[in-house]
């Protein structure tokens, strides 16, 4: 069977395909995707080709790549997914909203690119790692945590982040699991009196000065932790790394994640 030609229009999809060990299938990715290193592509050294942003890719260029499957993700790409279908592309759109749904998507992505067994293994390994975290933080006090996905204006992280905080042994009173991130009143953060502030500004990696948050005119006396936004902002296997990172921050006495 000929290996499918895959175009990924979502950073989370690109990261998941790479984690599946199937990066060589990628013939096109967006400028916002982390390009797989040393993939040994059978298509040539120029692949995968960058085909624009994740919300505004060049669909003519996508067509030139003659993909067998196009991967999209998130509700923000719903219209883009439909545009791709209208062009005749075989689109696999996955839009998980919770941590459980994100893990289920790892298996689905395996099926999307013709690697179902690898997808099932990745999902099973992710669940095992989450179970290990749950065991490590069980019965420990749960600190209150505020996670900021955007800082101007401040936005409390939603989607799978509330699940990630709880999986890591924390308490997250700002957004319910599965709900979209939303602007937050700093007074509401003050009233919650968080023990930790997690900053993972979308698109900034870990390039945020924690002092810009710590020095705000607010009555919050908590350590500010800046982490790479890929660990929390995309429903890829990096999210499991993010849960483990949070567990180490919330429970440094847990040697496994400290």
Short mmCIF file of N, CA and C in Angstrom, two decimals, residues 27-157:
data_model
loop_
_atom_site.label_atom_id
_atom_site.label_comp_id
_atom_site.label_asym_id
_atom_site.label_seq_id
_atom_site.Cartn_x
_atom_site.Cartn_y
_atom_site.Cartn_z
N UNK A 27 3.69 16.09 3.88
CA UNK A 27 4.21 16.80 2.71
C UNK A 27 3.96 18.29 2.81
N UNK A 28 3.10 18.73 3.74
CA UNK A 28 2.82 20.14 3.93
C UNK A 28 2.39 20.42 5.35
N UNK A 29 2.89 21.52 5.91
CA UNK A 29 2.52 21.96 7.26
C UNK A 29 2.42 23.48 7.24
N UNK A 30 1.88 24.07 8.31
CA UNK A 30 1.77 25.52 8.36
C UNK A 30 3.03 26.14 8.96
N UNK A 31 3.11 27.47 8.82
CA UNK A 31 4.23 28.19 9.42
C UNK A 31 4.21 28.07 10.95
N UNK A 32 3.03 27.78 11.52
CA UNK A 32 2.91 27.71 12.97
C UNK A 32 3.22 26.32 13.52
N UNK A 33 3.43 25.37 12.66
CA UNK A 33 3.76 24.01 13.10
C UNK A 33 5.25 23.90 13.39
N UNK A 34 5.61 23.10 14.37
CA UNK A 34 7.01 22.74 14.57
C UNK A 34 7.38 21.73 13.51
N UNK A 35 8.32 22.11 12.65
CA UNK A 35 8.70 21.24 11.55
C UNK A 35 9.48 20.03 12.10
N UNK A 36 9.06 18.82 11.74
CA UNK A 36 9.78 17.64 12.22
C UNK A 36 11.23 17.67 11.78
N UNK A 37 12.12 17.33 12.68
CA UNK A 37 13.55 17.33 12.36
C UNK A 37 13.99 15.94 11.91
N UNK A 38 14.85 15.92 10.88
CA UNK A 38 15.46 14.66 10.43
C UNK A 38 14.42 13.57 10.19
N UNK A 39 13.38 13.90 9.41
CA UNK A 39 12.31 12.92 9.23
C UNK A 39 12.65 11.89 8.16
N UNK A 40 13.72 12.13 7.38
CA UNK A 40 14.07 11.15 6.36
C UNK A 40 12.95 10.95 5.36
N UNK A 41 12.34 12.06 4.92
CA UNK A 41 11.18 11.96 4.05
C UNK A 41 11.53 11.32 2.71
N UNK A 42 10.68 10.42 2.31
CA UNK A 42 10.87 9.78 1.00
C UNK A 42 10.50 10.74 -0.12
N UNK A 43 9.88 11.89 0.23
CA UNK A 43 9.43 12.82 -0.79
C UNK A 43 10.53 13.78 -1.23
N UNK A 44 11.61 13.87 -0.46
CA UNK A 44 12.68 14.78 -0.82
C UNK A 44 12.99 15.74 0.30
N UNK A 45 14.18 16.37 0.24
CA UNK A 45 14.64 17.20 1.33
C UNK A 45 13.81 18.46 1.51
N UNK A 46 13.07 18.89 0.49
CA UNK A 46 12.30 20.12 0.60
C UNK A 46 11.02 19.95 1.40
N UNK A 47 10.67 18.73 1.73
CA UNK A 47 9.42 18.48 2.44
C UNK A 47 9.66 18.42 3.95
N UNK A 48 8.62 18.70 4.76
CA UNK A 48 7.32 19.19 4.35
C UNK A 48 7.34 20.68 4.00
N UNK A 49 6.55 21.05 3.02
CA UNK A 49 6.49 22.43 2.54
C UNK A 49 5.58 23.25 3.45
N UNK A 50 6.00 24.48 3.76
CA UNK A 50 5.17 25.40 4.54
C UNK A 50 4.14 26.04 3.61
N UNK A 51 2.87 25.96 4.00
CA UNK A 51 1.80 26.42 3.11
C UNK A 51 0.95 27.52 3.74
N UNK A 52 1.58 28.35 4.61
CA UNK A 52 0.87 29.49 5.18
C UNK A 52 0.52 29.31 6.64
N UNK A 53 -0.32 30.21 7.14
CA UNK A 53 -0.72 30.17 8.54
C UNK A 53 -1.80 29.15 8.80
N UNK A 54 -2.05 28.88 10.07
CA UNK A 54 -3.02 27.82 10.40
C UNK A 54 -4.45 28.30 10.20
N UNK A 55 -4.68 29.61 10.14
CA UNK A 55 -6.02 30.11 9.84
C UNK A 55 -6.13 30.62 8.41
N UNK A 56 -5.01 30.82 7.74
CA UNK A 56 -5.05 31.34 6.37
C UNK A 56 -4.03 30.64 5.47
N UNK A 57 -4.09 29.31 5.39
CA UNK A 57 -3.15 28.61 4.51
C UNK A 57 -3.47 28.87 3.04
N UNK A 58 -2.49 28.65 2.21
CA UNK A 58 -2.66 28.78 0.76
C UNK A 58 -3.21 27.46 0.23
N UNK A 59 -4.53 27.42 0.00
CA UNK A 59 -5.16 26.17 -0.41
C UNK A 59 -4.80 25.77 -1.83
N UNK A 60 -4.42 26.73 -2.66
CA UNK A 60 -3.92 26.37 -3.99
C UNK A 60 -2.61 25.59 -3.87
N UNK A 61 -1.79 26.03 -2.93
CA UNK A 61 -0.53 25.31 -2.73
C UNK A 61 -0.79 23.94 -2.13
N UNK A 62 -1.79 23.86 -1.26
CA UNK A 62 -2.17 22.55 -0.72
C UNK A 62 -2.58 21.63 -1.86
N UNK A 63 -3.37 22.14 -2.79
CA UNK A 63 -3.81 21.33 -3.93
C UNK A 63 -2.63 20.85 -4.76
N UNK A 64 -1.62 21.71 -4.91
CA UNK A 64 -0.43 21.34 -5.68
C UNK A 64 0.30 20.15 -5.04
N UNK A 65 0.14 20.00 -3.73
CA UNK A 65 0.81 18.90 -3.04
C UNK A 65 0.07 17.58 -3.20
N UNK A 66 -1.12 17.62 -3.78
CA UNK A 66 -1.90 16.41 -4.07
C UNK A 66 -2.04 15.52 -2.83
N UNK A 67 -2.60 16.06 -1.73
CA UNK A 67 -2.66 15.27 -0.50
C UNK A 67 -3.72 14.17 -0.56
N UNK A 68 -3.46 13.09 0.12
CA UNK A 68 -4.47 12.05 0.30
C UNK A 68 -5.38 12.39 1.48
N UNK A 69 -4.85 13.15 2.43
CA UNK A 69 -5.64 13.54 3.58
C UNK A 69 -5.13 14.89 4.09
N UNK A 70 -6.09 15.72 4.54
CA UNK A 70 -5.77 17.03 5.13
C UNK A 70 -6.28 17.03 6.56
N UNK A 71 -5.41 17.41 7.49
CA UNK A 71 -5.75 17.39 8.91
C UNK A 71 -6.03 18.80 9.42
N UNK A 72 -7.17 18.97 10.08
CA UNK A 72 -7.50 20.24 10.71
C UNK A 72 -7.92 19.97 12.15
N UNK A 73 -7.96 21.04 12.95
CA UNK A 73 -8.31 20.88 14.36
C UNK A 73 -8.88 22.18 14.89
N UNK A 74 -9.66 22.07 15.97
CA UNK A 74 -10.19 23.22 16.70
C UNK A 74 -11.39 23.83 15.97
N UNK A 75 -12.30 24.38 16.77
CA UNK A 75 -13.47 25.04 16.22
C UNK A 75 -13.11 26.21 15.33
N UNK A 76 -11.96 26.85 15.59
CA UNK A 76 -11.55 27.99 14.78
C UNK A 76 -11.21 27.58 13.35
N UNK A 77 -10.99 26.29 13.13
CA UNK A 77 -10.69 25.82 11.77
C UNK A 77 -11.90 25.14 11.11
N UNK A 78 -13.06 25.24 11.71
CA UNK A 78 -14.24 24.58 11.14
C UNK A 78 -14.55 25.08 9.74
N UNK A 79 -14.54 26.39 9.55
CA UNK A 79 -14.81 26.96 8.22
C UNK A 79 -13.72 26.56 7.23
N UNK A 80 -12.48 26.56 7.70
CA UNK A 80 -11.38 26.15 6.83
C UNK A 80 -11.54 24.70 6.41
N UNK A 81 -11.94 23.85 7.36
CA UNK A 81 -12.16 22.44 7.02
C UNK A 81 -13.23 22.31 5.94
N UNK A 82 -14.28 23.11 6.05
CA UNK A 82 -15.35 23.05 5.04
C UNK A 82 -14.85 23.54 3.69
N UNK A 83 -14.04 24.60 3.69
CA UNK A 83 -13.45 25.08 2.43
C UNK A 83 -12.61 23.99 1.78
N UNK A 84 -11.88 23.26 2.58
CA UNK A 84 -11.06 22.17 2.05
C UNK A 84 -11.93 21.06 1.46
N UNK A 85 -13.03 20.74 2.13
CA UNK A 85 -13.94 19.72 1.61
C UNK A 85 -14.52 20.16 0.27
N UNK A 86 -14.86 21.42 0.16
CA UNK A 86 -15.43 21.93 -1.09
C UNK A 86 -14.44 21.84 -2.24
N UNK A 87 -13.16 21.84 -1.92
CA UNK A 87 -12.12 21.67 -2.94
C UNK A 87 -11.88 20.20 -3.26
N UNK A 88 -12.56 19.32 -2.55
CA UNK A 88 -12.42 17.90 -2.83
C UNK A 88 -11.38 17.19 -2.00
N UNK A 89 -10.82 17.86 -1.00
CA UNK A 89 -9.84 17.21 -0.15
C UNK A 89 -10.53 16.27 0.83
N UNK A 90 -9.85 15.19 1.18
CA UNK A 90 -10.30 14.29 2.23
C UNK A 90 -9.85 14.89 3.56
N UNK A 91 -10.78 15.50 4.28
CA UNK A 91 -10.46 16.25 5.49
C UNK A 91 -10.79 15.43 6.73
N UNK A 92 -9.86 15.38 7.66
CA UNK A 92 -10.10 14.76 8.96
C UNK A 92 -10.00 15.87 10.01
N UNK A 93 -11.16 16.31 10.45
CA UNK A 93 -11.23 17.43 11.40
C UNK A 93 -11.48 16.88 12.80
N UNK A 94 -10.61 17.21 13.72
CA UNK A 94 -10.72 16.78 15.12
C UNK A 94 -10.70 18.02 16.00
N UNK A 95 -11.68 18.16 16.87
CA UNK A 95 -11.77 19.36 17.70
C UNK A 95 -12.04 18.97 19.15
N UNK A 96 -11.06 18.35 19.82
CA UNK A 96 -11.26 17.97 21.22
C UNK A 96 -11.40 19.20 22.10
N UNK A 97 -12.20 19.08 23.14
CA UNK A 97 -12.41 20.19 24.06
C UNK A 97 -11.96 19.87 25.48
N UNK A 98 -11.72 18.60 25.77
CA UNK A 98 -11.32 18.19 27.12
C UNK A 98 -10.06 17.33 27.01
N UNK A 99 -9.47 17.05 28.16
CA UNK A 99 -8.26 16.22 28.18
C UNK A 99 -8.56 14.81 27.68
N UNK A 100 -9.66 14.23 28.11
CA UNK A 100 -10.02 12.89 27.64
C UNK A 100 -10.20 12.87 26.13
N UNK A 101 -10.87 13.89 25.60
CA UNK A 101 -11.08 13.95 24.15
C UNK A 101 -9.77 14.12 23.41
N UNK A 102 -8.84 14.87 23.99
CA UNK A 102 -7.53 15.04 23.35
C UNK A 102 -6.82 13.71 23.24
N UNK A 103 -6.85 12.91 24.31
CA UNK A 103 -6.20 11.60 24.27
C UNK A 103 -6.87 10.69 23.25
N UNK A 104 -8.20 10.74 23.19
CA UNK A 104 -8.92 9.96 22.18
C UNK A 104 -8.50 10.37 20.76
N UNK A 105 -8.19 11.65 20.60
CA UNK A 105 -7.79 12.15 19.29
C UNK A 105 -6.45 11.56 18.85
N UNK A 106 -5.57 11.23 19.81
CA UNK A 106 -4.30 10.63 19.42
C UNK A 106 -4.54 9.33 18.65
N UNK A 107 -5.48 8.53 19.14
CA UNK A 107 -5.81 7.29 18.43
C UNK A 107 -6.46 7.59 17.09
N UNK A 108 -7.35 8.58 17.07
CA UNK A 108 -8.03 8.93 15.83
C UNK A 108 -7.04 9.42 14.77
N UNK A 109 -6.05 10.18 15.19
CA UNK A 109 -5.05 10.65 14.22
C UNK A 109 -4.26 9.49 13.63
N UNK A 110 -4.02 8.47 14.44
CA UNK A 110 -3.36 7.29 13.88
C UNK A 110 -4.17 6.70 12.75
N UNK A 111 -5.48 6.59 12.95
CA UNK A 111 -6.35 6.07 11.88
C UNK A 111 -6.37 7.03 10.70
N UNK A 112 -6.33 8.34 10.96
CA UNK A 112 -6.39 9.34 9.89
C UNK A 112 -5.24 9.18 8.90
N UNK A 113 -4.06 8.78 9.40
CA UNK A 113 -2.88 8.71 8.53
C UNK A 113 -2.45 7.28 8.25
N UNK A 114 -3.35 6.34 8.50
CA UNK A 114 -3.06 4.95 8.18
C UNK A 114 -2.15 4.25 9.15
N UNK A 115 -2.07 4.75 10.38
CA UNK A 115 -1.25 4.12 11.42
C UNK A 115 -2.11 3.87 12.67
N UNK A 116 -3.20 3.09 12.53
CA UNK A 116 -4.12 2.92 13.67
C UNK A 116 -3.47 2.29 14.89
N UNK A 117 -2.60 1.31 14.69
CA UNK A 117 -1.96 0.66 15.83
C UNK A 117 -1.08 1.64 16.59
N UNK A 118 -0.36 2.49 15.87
CA UNK A 118 0.49 3.49 16.51
C UNK A 118 -0.37 4.48 17.29
N UNK A 119 -1.52 4.83 16.73
CA UNK A 119 -2.42 5.73 17.42
C UNK A 119 -2.94 5.14 18.72
N UNK A 120 -3.32 3.89 18.69
CA UNK A 120 -3.81 3.23 19.90
C UNK A 120 -2.70 3.15 20.94
N UNK A 121 -1.48 2.87 20.50
CA UNK A 121 -0.35 2.79 21.45
C UNK A 121 -0.10 4.15 22.09
N UNK A 122 -0.15 5.21 21.28
CA UNK A 122 0.10 6.55 21.80
C UNK A 122 -0.97 6.94 22.82
N UNK A 123 -2.22 6.64 22.52
CA UNK A 123 -3.30 6.95 23.45
C UNK A 123 -3.15 6.15 24.74
N UNK A 124 -2.82 4.87 24.62
CA UNK A 124 -2.68 4.03 25.80
C UNK A 124 -1.50 4.50 26.66
N UNK A 125 -0.41 4.87 26.04
CA UNK A 125 0.75 5.36 26.80
C UNK A 125 0.41 6.67 27.50
N UNK A 126 -0.36 7.52 26.83
CA UNK A 126 -0.75 8.79 27.44
C UNK A 126 -1.64 8.56 28.66
N UNK A 127 -2.58 7.62 28.54
CA UNK A 127 -3.45 7.31 29.69
C UNK A 127 -2.63 6.73 30.85
N UNK A 128 -1.65 5.91 30.52
CA UNK A 128 -0.80 5.33 31.57
C UNK A 128 -0.06 6.44 32.31
N UNK A 129 0.49 7.39 31.57
CA UNK A 129 1.22 8.49 32.18
C UNK A 129 0.30 9.34 33.06
N UNK A 130 -0.92 9.57 32.60
CA UNK A 130 -1.88 10.33 33.41
C UNK A 130 -2.26 9.57 34.67
N UNK A 131 -2.39 8.25 34.55
CA UNK A 131 -2.67 7.43 35.73
C UNK A 131 -1.52 7.52 36.73
N UNK A 132 -0.29 7.54 36.21
CA UNK A 132 0.88 7.64 37.09
C UNK A 132 0.87 8.97 37.85
N UNK A 133 0.52 10.05 37.14
CA UNK A 133 0.43 11.35 37.81
C UNK A 133 -0.65 11.32 38.88
N UNK A 134 -1.81 10.76 38.53
CA UNK A 134 -2.92 10.70 39.49
C UNK A 134 -2.50 9.95 40.75
N UNK A 135 -1.76 8.87 40.59
CA UNK A 135 -1.30 8.11 41.75
C UNK A 135 -0.31 8.92 42.59
N UNK A 136 0.55 9.69 41.90
CA UNK A 136 1.59 10.44 42.60
C UNK A 136 1.02 11.58 43.42
N UNK A 137 -0.07 12.20 42.95
CA UNK A 137 -0.62 13.38 43.65
C UNK A 137 -1.83 13.03 44.50
N UNK A 138 -2.21 11.77 44.50
CA UNK A 138 -3.39 11.36 45.26
C UNK A 138 -3.23 11.69 46.74
N UNK A 139 -4.29 12.21 47.32
CA UNK A 139 -4.36 12.53 48.75
C UNK A 139 -3.50 13.72 49.16
N UNK A 140 -2.86 14.37 48.22
CA UNK A 140 -2.09 15.57 48.56
C UNK A 140 -3.00 16.79 48.51
N UNK A 141 -2.69 17.83 49.28
CA UNK A 141 -3.50 19.06 49.23
C UNK A 141 -3.51 19.62 47.81
N UNK A 142 -4.66 20.14 47.41
CA UNK A 142 -4.81 20.68 46.05
C UNK A 142 -4.68 22.20 46.07
N UNK A 143 -3.60 22.73 45.52
CA UNK A 143 -3.46 24.18 45.48
C UNK A 143 -4.40 24.79 44.44
N UNK A 144 -4.80 26.03 44.69
CA UNK A 144 -5.61 26.77 43.72
C UNK A 144 -4.68 27.36 42.67
N UNK A 145 -5.07 27.21 41.40
CA UNK A 145 -4.19 27.57 40.28
C UNK A 145 -4.94 28.49 39.31
N UNK A 146 -4.25 29.53 38.87
CA UNK A 146 -4.76 30.41 37.81
C UNK A 146 -3.85 30.24 36.59
N UNK A 147 -4.42 29.88 35.45
CA UNK A 147 -3.67 29.71 34.21
C UNK A 147 -4.07 30.80 33.22
N UNK A 148 -3.08 31.53 32.73
CA UNK A 148 -3.34 32.66 31.83
C UNK A 148 -2.84 32.34 30.43
N UNK A 149 -3.79 32.26 29.50
CA UNK A 149 -3.46 31.94 28.10
C UNK A 149 -3.15 33.18 27.29
N UNK A 150 -3.65 34.32 27.72
CA UNK A 150 -3.41 35.59 27.02
C UNK A 150 -3.38 36.67 28.07
N UNK A 151 -2.56 37.71 27.84
CA UNK A 151 -2.35 38.71 28.90
C UNK A 151 -2.88 40.09 28.58
N UNK A 152 -3.33 40.34 27.36
CA UNK A 152 -3.81 41.68 27.01
C UNK A 152 -5.04 41.57 26.10
N UNK A 153 -6.24 41.42 26.69
CA UNK A 153 -6.54 41.42 28.11
C UNK A 153 -6.26 40.05 28.72
N UNK A 154 -6.16 39.98 30.06
CA UNK A 154 -5.93 38.68 30.69
C UNK A 154 -7.08 37.72 30.41
N UNK A 155 -6.71 36.51 30.01
CA UNK A 155 -7.71 35.47 29.72
C UNK A 155 -7.35 34.20 30.48
N UNK A 156 -8.34 33.68 31.21
CA UNK A 156 -8.17 32.41 31.91
C UNK A 156 -8.31 31.28 30.89
N UNK A 157 -7.40 30.33 30.96
CA UNK A 157 -7.38 29.23 29.99
C UNK A 157 -8.55 28.29 30.21
#
